[in-house]
Coordinates of C-alpha atoms and ligand atoms in Angstrom, one line a residue:
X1 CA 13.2 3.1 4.9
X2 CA 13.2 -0.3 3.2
X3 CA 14.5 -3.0 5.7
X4 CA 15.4 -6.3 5.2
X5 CA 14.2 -9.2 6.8
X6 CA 17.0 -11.0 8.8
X7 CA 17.4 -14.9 9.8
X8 CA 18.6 -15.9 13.4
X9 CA 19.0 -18.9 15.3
X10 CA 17.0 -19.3 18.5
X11 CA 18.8 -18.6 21.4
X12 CA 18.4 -16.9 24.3
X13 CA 19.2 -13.3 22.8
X14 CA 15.4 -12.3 22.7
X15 CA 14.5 -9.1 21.0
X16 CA 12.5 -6.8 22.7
X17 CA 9.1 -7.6 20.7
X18 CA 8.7 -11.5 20.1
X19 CA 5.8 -12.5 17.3
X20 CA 4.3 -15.6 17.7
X21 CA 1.2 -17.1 15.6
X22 CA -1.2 -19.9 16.6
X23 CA -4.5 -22.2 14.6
X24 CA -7.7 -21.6 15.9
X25 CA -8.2 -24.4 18.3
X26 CA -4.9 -24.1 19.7
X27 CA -4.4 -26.0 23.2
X28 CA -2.0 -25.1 25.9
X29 CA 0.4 -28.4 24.7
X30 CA 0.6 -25.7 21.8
X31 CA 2.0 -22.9 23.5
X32 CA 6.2 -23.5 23.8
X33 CA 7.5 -20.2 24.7
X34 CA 10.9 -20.6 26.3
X35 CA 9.7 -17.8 28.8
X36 CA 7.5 -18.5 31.3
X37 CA 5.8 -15.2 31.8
X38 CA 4.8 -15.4 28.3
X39 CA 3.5 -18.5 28.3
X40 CA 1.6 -18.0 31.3
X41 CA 0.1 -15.5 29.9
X42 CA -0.9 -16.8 26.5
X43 CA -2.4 -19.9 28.4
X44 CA -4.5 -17.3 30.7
X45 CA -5.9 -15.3 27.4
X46 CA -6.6 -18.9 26.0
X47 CA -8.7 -19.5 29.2
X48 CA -10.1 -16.4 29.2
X49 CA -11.8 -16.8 25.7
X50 CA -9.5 -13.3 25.0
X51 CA -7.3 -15.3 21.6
X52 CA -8.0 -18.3 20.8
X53 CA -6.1 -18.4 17.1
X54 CA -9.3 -17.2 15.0
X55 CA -7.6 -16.0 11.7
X56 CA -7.5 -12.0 11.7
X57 CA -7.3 -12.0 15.7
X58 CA -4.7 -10.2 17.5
X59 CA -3.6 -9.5 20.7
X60 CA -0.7 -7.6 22.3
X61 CA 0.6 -7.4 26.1
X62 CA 3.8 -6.2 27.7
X63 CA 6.0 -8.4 30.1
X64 CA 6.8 -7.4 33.9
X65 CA 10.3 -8.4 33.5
X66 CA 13.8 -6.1 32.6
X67 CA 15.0 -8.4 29.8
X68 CA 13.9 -8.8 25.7
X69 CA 11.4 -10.3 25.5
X70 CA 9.2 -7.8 27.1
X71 CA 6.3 -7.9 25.0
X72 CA 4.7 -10.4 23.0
X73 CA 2.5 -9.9 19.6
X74 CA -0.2 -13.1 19.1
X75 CA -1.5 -13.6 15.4
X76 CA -4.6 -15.8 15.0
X77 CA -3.7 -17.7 11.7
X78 CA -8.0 -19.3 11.7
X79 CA -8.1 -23.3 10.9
X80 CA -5.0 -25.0 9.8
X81 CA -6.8 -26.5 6.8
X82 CA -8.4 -23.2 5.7
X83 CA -4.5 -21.3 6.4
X84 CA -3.1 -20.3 2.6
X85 CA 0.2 -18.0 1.6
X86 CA -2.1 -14.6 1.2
X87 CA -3.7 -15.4 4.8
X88 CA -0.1 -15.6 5.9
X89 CA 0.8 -12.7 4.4
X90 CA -2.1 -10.5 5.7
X91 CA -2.0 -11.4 9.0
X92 CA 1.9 -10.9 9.2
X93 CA 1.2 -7.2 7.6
X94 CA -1.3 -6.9 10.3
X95 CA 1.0 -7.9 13.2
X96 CA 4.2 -5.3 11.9
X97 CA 1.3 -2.6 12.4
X98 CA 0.7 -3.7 15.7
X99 CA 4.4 -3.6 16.4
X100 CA 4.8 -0.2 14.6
X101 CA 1.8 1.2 17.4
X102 CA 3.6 -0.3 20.0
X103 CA 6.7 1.8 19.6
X104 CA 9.2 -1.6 19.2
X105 CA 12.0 -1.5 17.6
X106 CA 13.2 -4.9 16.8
X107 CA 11.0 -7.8 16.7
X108 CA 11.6 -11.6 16.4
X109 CA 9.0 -13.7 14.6
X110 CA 8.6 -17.3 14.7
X111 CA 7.7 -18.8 11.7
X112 CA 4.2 -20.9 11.7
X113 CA 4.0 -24.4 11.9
X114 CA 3.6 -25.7 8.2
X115 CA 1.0 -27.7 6.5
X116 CA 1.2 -30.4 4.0
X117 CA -0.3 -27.5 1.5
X118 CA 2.3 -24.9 2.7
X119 CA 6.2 -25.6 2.7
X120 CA 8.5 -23.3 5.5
X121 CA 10.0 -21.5 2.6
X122 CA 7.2 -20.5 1.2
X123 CA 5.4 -19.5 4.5
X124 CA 8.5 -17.5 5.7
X125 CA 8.7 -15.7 2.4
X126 CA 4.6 -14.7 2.3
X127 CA 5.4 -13.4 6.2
X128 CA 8.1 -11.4 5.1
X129 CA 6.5 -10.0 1.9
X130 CA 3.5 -9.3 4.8
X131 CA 6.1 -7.6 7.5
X132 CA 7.9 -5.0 4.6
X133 CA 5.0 -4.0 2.5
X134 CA 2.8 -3.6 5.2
X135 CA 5.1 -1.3 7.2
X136 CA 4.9 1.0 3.7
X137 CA 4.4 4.6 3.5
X138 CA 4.7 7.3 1.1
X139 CA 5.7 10.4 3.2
X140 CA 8.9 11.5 1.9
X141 CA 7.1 15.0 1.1
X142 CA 5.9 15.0 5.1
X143 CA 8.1 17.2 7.2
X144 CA 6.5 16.2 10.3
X145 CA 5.7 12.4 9.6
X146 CA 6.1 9.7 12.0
X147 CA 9.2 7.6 11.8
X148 CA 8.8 4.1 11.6
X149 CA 10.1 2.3 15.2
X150 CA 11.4 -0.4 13.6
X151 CA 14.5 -1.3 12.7
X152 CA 15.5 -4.5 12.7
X153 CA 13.0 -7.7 12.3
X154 CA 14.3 -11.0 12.4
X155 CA 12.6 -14.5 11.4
X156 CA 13.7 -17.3 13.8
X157 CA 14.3 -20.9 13.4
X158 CA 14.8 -23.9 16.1
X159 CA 17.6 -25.9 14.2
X160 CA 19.8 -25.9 11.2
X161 CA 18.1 -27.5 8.7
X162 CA 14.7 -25.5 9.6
X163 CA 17.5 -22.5 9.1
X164 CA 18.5 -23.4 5.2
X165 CA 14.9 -23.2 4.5
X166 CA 13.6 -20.4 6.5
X167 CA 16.5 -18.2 4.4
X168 CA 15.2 -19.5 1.3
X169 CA 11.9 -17.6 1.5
X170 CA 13.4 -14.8 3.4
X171 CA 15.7 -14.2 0.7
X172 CA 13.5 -14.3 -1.8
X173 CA 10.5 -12.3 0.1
X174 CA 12.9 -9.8 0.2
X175 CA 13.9 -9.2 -2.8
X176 CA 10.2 -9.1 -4.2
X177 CA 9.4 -6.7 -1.6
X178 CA 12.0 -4.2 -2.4
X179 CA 10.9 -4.7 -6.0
X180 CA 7.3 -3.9 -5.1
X181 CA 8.8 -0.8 -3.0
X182 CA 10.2 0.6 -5.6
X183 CA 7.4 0.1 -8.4
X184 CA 5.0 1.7 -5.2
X185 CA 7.7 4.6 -4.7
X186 CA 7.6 5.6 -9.0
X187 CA 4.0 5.8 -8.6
X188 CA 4.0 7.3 -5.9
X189 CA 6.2 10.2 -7.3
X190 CA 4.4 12.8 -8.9
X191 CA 4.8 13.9 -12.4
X192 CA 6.8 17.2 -11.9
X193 CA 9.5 15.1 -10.3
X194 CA 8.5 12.1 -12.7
X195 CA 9.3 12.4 -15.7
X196 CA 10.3 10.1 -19.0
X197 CA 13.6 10.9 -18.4
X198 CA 13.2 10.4 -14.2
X199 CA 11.7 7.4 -15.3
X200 CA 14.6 6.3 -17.8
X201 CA 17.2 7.3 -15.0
X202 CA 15.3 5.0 -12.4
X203 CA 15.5 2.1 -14.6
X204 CA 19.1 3.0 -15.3
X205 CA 20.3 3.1 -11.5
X206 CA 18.1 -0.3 -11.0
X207 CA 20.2 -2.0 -13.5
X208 CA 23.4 -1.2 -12.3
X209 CA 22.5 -2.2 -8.9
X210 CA 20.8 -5.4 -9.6
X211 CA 22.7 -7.1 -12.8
X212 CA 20.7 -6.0 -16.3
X213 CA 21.6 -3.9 -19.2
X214 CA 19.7 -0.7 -19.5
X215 CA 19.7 1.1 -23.0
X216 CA 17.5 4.5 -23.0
X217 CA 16.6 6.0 -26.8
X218 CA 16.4 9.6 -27.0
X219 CA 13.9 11.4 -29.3
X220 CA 16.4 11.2 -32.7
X221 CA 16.4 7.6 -32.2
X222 CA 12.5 7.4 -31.6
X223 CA 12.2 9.1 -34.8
X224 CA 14.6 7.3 -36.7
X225 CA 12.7 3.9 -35.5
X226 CA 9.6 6.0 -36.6
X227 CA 7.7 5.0 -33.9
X228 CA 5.2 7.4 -35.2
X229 CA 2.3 6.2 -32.7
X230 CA 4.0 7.1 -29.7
X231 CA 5.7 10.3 -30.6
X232 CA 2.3 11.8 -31.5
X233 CA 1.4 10.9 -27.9
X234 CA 4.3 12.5 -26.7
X235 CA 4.4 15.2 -29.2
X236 CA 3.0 18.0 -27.1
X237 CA 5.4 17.9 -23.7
X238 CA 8.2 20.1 -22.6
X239 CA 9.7 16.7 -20.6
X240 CA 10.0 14.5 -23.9
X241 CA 9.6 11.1 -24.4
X242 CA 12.5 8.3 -23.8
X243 CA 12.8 4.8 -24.9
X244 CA 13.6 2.7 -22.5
X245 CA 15.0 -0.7 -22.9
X246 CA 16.1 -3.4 -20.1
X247 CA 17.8 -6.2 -20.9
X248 CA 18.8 -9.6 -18.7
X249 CA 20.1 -12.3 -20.1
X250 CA 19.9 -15.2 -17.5
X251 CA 20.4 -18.0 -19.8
X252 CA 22.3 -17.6 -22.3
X253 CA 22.8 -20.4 -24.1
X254 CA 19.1 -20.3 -24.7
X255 CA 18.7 -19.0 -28.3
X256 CA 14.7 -20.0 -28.7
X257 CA 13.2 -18.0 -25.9
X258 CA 13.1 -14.4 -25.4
X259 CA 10.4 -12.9 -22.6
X260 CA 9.5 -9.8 -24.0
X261 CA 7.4 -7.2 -20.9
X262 CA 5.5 -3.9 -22.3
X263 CA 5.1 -1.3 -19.5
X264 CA 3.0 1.7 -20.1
X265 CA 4.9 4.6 -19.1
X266 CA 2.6 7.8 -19.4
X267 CA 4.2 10.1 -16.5
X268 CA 1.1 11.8 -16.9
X269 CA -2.1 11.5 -18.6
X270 CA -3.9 14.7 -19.1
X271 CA -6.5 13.4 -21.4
X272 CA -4.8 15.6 -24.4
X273 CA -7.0 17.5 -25.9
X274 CA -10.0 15.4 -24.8
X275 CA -8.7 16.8 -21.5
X276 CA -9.9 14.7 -18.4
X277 CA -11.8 16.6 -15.8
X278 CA -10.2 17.6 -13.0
X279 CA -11.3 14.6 -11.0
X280 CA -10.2 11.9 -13.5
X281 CA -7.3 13.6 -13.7
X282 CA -6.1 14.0 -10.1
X283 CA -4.4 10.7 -9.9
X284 CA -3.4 10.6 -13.8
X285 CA 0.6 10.2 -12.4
X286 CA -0.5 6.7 -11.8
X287 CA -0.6 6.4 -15.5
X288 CA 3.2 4.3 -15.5
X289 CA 2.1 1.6 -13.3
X290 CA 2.4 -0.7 -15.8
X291 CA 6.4 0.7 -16.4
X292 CA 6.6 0.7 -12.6
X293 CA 5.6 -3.3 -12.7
X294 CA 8.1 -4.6 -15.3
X295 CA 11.2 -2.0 -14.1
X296 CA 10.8 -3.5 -10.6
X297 CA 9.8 -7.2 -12.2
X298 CA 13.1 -6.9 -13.6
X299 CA 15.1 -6.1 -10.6
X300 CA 13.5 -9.4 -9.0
X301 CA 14.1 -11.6 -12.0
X302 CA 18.3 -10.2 -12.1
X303 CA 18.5 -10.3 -8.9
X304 CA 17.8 -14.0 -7.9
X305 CA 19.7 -14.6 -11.0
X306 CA 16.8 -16.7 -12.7
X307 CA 18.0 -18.6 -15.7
X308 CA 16.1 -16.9 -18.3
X309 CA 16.3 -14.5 -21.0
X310 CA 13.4 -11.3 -20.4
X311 CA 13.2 -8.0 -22.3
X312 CA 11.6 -5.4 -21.3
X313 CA 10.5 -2.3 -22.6
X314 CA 9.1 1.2 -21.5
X315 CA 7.8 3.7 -23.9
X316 CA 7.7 6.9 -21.4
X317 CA 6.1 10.3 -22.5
X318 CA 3.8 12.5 -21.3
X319 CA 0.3 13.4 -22.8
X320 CA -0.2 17.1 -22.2
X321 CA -1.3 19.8 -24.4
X322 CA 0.0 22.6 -26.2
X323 CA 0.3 23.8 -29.8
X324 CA 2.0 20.7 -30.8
X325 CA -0.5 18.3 -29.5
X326 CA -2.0 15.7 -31.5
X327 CA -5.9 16.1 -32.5
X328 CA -8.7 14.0 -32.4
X329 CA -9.3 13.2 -36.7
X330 CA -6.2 13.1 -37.0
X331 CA -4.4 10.1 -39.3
X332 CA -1.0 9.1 -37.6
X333 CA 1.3 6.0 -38.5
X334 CA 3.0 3.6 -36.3
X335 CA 6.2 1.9 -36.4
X336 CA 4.4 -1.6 -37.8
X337 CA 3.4 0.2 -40.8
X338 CA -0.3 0.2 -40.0
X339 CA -2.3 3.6 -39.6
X340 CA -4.6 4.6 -37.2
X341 CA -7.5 7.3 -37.0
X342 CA -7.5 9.4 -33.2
X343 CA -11.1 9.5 -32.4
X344 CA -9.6 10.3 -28.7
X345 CA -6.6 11.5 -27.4
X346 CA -7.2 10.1 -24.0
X347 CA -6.6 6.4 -25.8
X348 CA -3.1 7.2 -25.9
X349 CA -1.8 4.3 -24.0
X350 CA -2.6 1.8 -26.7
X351 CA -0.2 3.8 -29.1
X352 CA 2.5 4.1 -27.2
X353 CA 2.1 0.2 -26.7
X354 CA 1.7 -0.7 -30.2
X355 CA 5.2 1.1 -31.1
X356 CA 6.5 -0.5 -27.6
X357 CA 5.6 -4.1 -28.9
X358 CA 6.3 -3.9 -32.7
X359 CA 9.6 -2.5 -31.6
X360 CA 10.3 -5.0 -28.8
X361 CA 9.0 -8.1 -31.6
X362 CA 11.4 -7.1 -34.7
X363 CA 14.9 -5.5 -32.9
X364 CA 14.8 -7.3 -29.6
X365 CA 13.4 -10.5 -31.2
X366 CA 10.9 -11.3 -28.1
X367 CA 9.6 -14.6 -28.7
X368 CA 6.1 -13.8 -26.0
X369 CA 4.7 -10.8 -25.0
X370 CA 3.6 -10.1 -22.1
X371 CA 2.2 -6.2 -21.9
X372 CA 1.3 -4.4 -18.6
X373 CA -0.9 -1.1 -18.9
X374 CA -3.2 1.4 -16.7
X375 CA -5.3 1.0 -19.9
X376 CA -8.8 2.0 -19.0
X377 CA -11.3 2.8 -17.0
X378 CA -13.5 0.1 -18.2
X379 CA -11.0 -2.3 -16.5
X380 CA -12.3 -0.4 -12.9
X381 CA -15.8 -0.6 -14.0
X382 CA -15.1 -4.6 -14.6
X383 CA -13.8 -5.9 -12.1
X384 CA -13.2 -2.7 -9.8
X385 CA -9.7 -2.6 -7.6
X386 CA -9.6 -6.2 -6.4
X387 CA -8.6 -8.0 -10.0
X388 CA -7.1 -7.4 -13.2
X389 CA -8.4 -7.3 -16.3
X390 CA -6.3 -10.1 -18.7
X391 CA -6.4 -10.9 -22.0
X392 CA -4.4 -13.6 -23.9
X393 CA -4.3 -15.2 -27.3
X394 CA -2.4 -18.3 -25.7
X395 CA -4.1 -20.5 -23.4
X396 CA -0.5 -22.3 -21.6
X397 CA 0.8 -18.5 -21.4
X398 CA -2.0 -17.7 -19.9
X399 CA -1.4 -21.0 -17.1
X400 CA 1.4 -19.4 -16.3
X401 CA 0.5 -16.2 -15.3
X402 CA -2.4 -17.9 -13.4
X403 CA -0.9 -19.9 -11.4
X404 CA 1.4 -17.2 -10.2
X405 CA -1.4 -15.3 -9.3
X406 CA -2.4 -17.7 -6.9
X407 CA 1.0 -18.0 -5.1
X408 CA 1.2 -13.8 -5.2
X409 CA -2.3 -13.6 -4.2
X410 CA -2.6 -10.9 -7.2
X411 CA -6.0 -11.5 -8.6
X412 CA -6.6 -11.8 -12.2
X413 CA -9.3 -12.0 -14.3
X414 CA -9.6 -13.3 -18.2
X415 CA -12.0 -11.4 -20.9
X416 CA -13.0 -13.2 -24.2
X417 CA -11.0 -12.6 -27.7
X418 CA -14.5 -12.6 -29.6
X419 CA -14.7 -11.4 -33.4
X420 CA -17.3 -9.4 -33.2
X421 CA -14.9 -7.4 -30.1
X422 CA -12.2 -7.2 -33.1
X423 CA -14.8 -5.9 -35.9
X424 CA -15.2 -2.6 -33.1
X425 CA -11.1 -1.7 -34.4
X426 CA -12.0 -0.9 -37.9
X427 CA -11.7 2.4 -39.3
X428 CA -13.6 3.5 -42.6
X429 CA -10.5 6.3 -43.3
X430 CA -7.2 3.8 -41.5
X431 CA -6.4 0.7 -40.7
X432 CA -7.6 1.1 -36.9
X433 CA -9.0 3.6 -34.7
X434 CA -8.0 4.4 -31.4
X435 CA -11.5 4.4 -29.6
X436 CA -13.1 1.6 -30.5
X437 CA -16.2 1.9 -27.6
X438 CA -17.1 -0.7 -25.2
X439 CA -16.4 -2.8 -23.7
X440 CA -13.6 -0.9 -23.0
X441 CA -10.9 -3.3 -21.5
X442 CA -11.4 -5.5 -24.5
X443 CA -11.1 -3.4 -27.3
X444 CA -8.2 -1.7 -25.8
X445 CA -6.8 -4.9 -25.3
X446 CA -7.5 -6.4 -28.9
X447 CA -6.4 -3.2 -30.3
X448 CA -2.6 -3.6 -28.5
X449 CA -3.2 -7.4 -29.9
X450 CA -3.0 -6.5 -33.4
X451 CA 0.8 -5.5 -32.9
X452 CA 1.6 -8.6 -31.8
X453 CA 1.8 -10.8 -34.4
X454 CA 1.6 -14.4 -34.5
X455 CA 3.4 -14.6 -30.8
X456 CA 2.3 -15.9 -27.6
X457 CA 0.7 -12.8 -25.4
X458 CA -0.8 -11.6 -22.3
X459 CA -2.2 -8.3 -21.8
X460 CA -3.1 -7.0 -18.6
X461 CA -4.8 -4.1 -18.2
X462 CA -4.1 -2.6 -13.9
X463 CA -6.1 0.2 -14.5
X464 CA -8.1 -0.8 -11.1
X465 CA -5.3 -2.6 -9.2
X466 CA -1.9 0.0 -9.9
X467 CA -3.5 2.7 -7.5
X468 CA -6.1 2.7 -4.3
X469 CA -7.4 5.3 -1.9
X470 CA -8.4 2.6 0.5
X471 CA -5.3 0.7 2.1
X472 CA -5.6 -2.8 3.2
X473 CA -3.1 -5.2 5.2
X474 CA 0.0 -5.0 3.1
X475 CA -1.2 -2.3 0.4
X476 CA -1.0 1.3 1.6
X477 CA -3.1 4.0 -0.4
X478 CA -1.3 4.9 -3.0
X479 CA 0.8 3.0 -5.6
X480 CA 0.5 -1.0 -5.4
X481 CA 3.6 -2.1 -7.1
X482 CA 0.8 -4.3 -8.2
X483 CA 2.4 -7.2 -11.3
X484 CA 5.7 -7.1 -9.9
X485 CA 5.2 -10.5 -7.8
X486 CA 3.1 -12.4 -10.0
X487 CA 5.2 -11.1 -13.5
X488 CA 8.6 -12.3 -11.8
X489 CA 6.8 -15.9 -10.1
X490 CA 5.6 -16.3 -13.9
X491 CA 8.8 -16.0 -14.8
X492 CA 10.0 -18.2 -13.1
X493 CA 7.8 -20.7 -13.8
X494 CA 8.5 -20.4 -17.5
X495 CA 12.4 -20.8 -16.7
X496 CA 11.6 -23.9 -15.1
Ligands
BES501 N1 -4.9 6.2 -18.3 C1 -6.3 6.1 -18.7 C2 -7.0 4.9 -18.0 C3 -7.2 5.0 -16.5 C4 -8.4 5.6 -16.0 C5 -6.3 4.5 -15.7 C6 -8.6 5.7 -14.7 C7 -6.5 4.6 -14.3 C8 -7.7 5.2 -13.8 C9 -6.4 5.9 -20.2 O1 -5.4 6.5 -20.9 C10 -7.7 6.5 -20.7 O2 -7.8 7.7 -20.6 N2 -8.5 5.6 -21.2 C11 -9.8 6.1 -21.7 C12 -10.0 5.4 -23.0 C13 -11.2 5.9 -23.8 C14 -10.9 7.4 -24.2 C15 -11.3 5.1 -25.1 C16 -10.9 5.8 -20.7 O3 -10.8 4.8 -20.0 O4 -11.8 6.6 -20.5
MN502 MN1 -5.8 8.5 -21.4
ZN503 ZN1 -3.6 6.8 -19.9

């Protein structure tokens, strides 16, 4: 289930779970719980050296009393000055857990006091980013799983201009977390149920439901583009390849600036003929993360209506093997024009990229590119699952996309552009070659690069951050929805 945050004015209409936060170094002048048991008891662990606000602490105890409230959740948000948004929305991920263990079904949280660094907007939309995704699962395939308690939460605010703000960030948090839901829950869907066109049909219903334009090509049309790179990736599947193209025009009177978002879409990424072993292939439905990002991206960006025109585009197929699979040696064309020699099959991401951008550049007319890939596993062995690998031709693009990292708390990482890097692409019998050796990240990167033209671009390759086997606070194992936040805050910032 996907809930929604709700807003309410305090009153005396207490749920049954109340959530309440404090700074490390809290005093009892601190503590104002309109309910004396509470209180008293708050002051007593304060007293007691049992909380005293440390950031990561938490306590929970039940009230003696028949009326809501009747028990009480304490966050320790650590020292004011060190508190941030990613703090915020940790600990809030850590105190829906809490609630979730102790059977509650609706809970009441009372937003943190602010800081001159943190506005109540922005706090109350990090907590409710932290209270959705961390109540994430992926169990629908679980007949016997364990229903989450919850069902209503509710953020609470003292008076009515506190009120105009608190719903801001609600709003807004969720919306983002429903986009990142959805991004988690097409990972999470394996490829037999998966596939290009389960993919095309997703971003289809997403459309509809949250205000962009969703066109999907069919194989005919593929050919007749002769997007030659990415049918030869695609080639050897029973579940063939689709096209798909989102569209959102926020702002149109604006004729200079299209935002053009690449998603890699492989369903499934079997290696090809270069076939994966069974260990690095395990996971290889994963390998549309990068679609998963820029369809839910775009259900953030129409939904809050930004003013701004983005384009997006997801080249889905499947790389499996069969008679009609493409071969390592092998000479194939691409939609730019330029060939390119296969020294693997298991680079087949790149391909499908190149067509996706060259396509995205001349009949969609996007004026930056921004592409978002599971690209390689030199990204893991880079930076491993706590940053993404970027790479970027244009250094204010590239501001951008920083700074909304740091309000997402999405960590990114940039590589160099260096010449010798771009020597690595040349083939002695084409124009490029697929493989073009370490490192990795980079060469894969540059490689997508030389489809871009002269235009403003980021690449990022989430090959470490789309998927984990270790949760954490507001990730569960599993899909990430990792780029979603920090593609749509980007956004935003450029419509600014
Ligand atoms: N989809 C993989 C990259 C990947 C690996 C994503 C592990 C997530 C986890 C990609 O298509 C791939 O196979 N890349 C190759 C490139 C190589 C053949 C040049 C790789 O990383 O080994
Ligand atoms: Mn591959
Ligand atoms: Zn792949």
């Amino acid at each position: 289930m996907v809930f929604e945050v709700l807003t309410k004015k305090m009153d005396d209409k207490y749920s049954e779970t109340i959530v309440l936060s404090y700074y490390e170094g809290f005093t009892e002048a601190d503590i104002s719980v309109p309910v004396k048991e509470a209180a008293d008891m708050i002051k007593h662990l304060l007293n007691e050296e049992e909380f005293s606000g440390k950031y990561n602490e938490i306590q929970s105890f039940k009230l003696t009393r028949k009326d809501n409230p009747k028990k009480v959740i304490l966050l320790g948000l650590g020292k004011k000055e060190e508190v941030d948004i990613e703090k915020v929305r940790r600990i809030f991920a850590k105190g829906i857990k809490e609630a979730i263990n102790l059977k509650t079904k609706a809970v009441d949280v009372y937003p943190i006091n602010t800081t001159s660094e943190l506005s109540l907007s922005q706090v109350t939309r990090a907590m409710t980013e932290g209270l959705i995704l961390g109540s994430y699962k992926f169990d629908k395939y679980i007949k016997d799983k364990k229903e989450n308690p919850v069902k209503s939460i509710c953020v609470v605010g003292a008076n009515p201009d506190e009120i105009v703000d608190i719903d801001k960030g609600v709003v807004e948090g969720n919306i983002l977390s429903k986009a990142t839901i959805l991004a988690r829950d097409m990972v999470n869907e394996p490829a037999n149920v998966l596939t290009p066109a389960k993919l095309a049909a997703i971003a289809e219903k997403t459309g509809k439901e949250s205000g962009f334009e969703v066109e999907i090509l069919k194989e005919d049309k593929i050919q007749e583009l002769e997007m030659e790179a990415f049918m030869a990736v695609g080639r050897a599947s029973e579940n063939r390849p689709r096209l798909i193209v989102m569209r959102y025009f926020g702002d149109k009177k604006n004729k200079k600036e299209i935002i053009g978002l690449v998603g890699k879409g492989l369903t499934y990424d079997s290696g090809g003929l270069c076939i994966k072993s069974k260990d690095g292939m395990v996971n290889m439905k994963s390998d549309m993360g990068g679609a998963a990002s820029v369809i839910g991206a775009m259900e953030a960006i129409a939904r809050k209506k930004l003013k701004v025109n983005v384009i997006a585009v997801v080249a889905a197929c499947e790389n499996l093997i069969s008679g009609y699979s493409y071969r390592t040696g092998d000479i194939i064309g691409s939609m730019a024009g330029k060939t390119i020699f296969i020294g693997s099959t298991d680079a087949e991401g790149r391909l499908t990229l190149a067509d996706a951008i060259h396509y995205i550049i001349e009949k969609e007319n996007a004026t930056k590119i921004l592409d978002i890939a599971t690209l390689t596993g030199g990204a893991i062995v880079t930076l491993g699952s706590t940053a993404t690998v970027v790479v970027s031709n244009d250094d204010e693009f590239y501001k951008a996309l920083e700074s909304a990292s740091r309000i997402t708390g999405e960590k990114i990482w940039r590589m160099p552009i260096f010449d010798e890097y771009k020597e690595l692409l040349k083939s002695k019998v084409a124009d490029l070659t697929n493989s073009a050796g370490n490192p990795q990240a980079i060469t894969a990167a540059l490689f997508v690069g030389e489809f871009v033209q002269d235009k403003p671009w980021i690449h990022m390759d989430i090959a470490g951050t789309a998927f984990t086997s270790k949760s954490s606070e507001y990730i569960a194992e599993g899909g990430t929805g990792v780029g979603v936040r920090t593609i749509y805050e980007m956004v935003k910032e450029i419509s600014k």
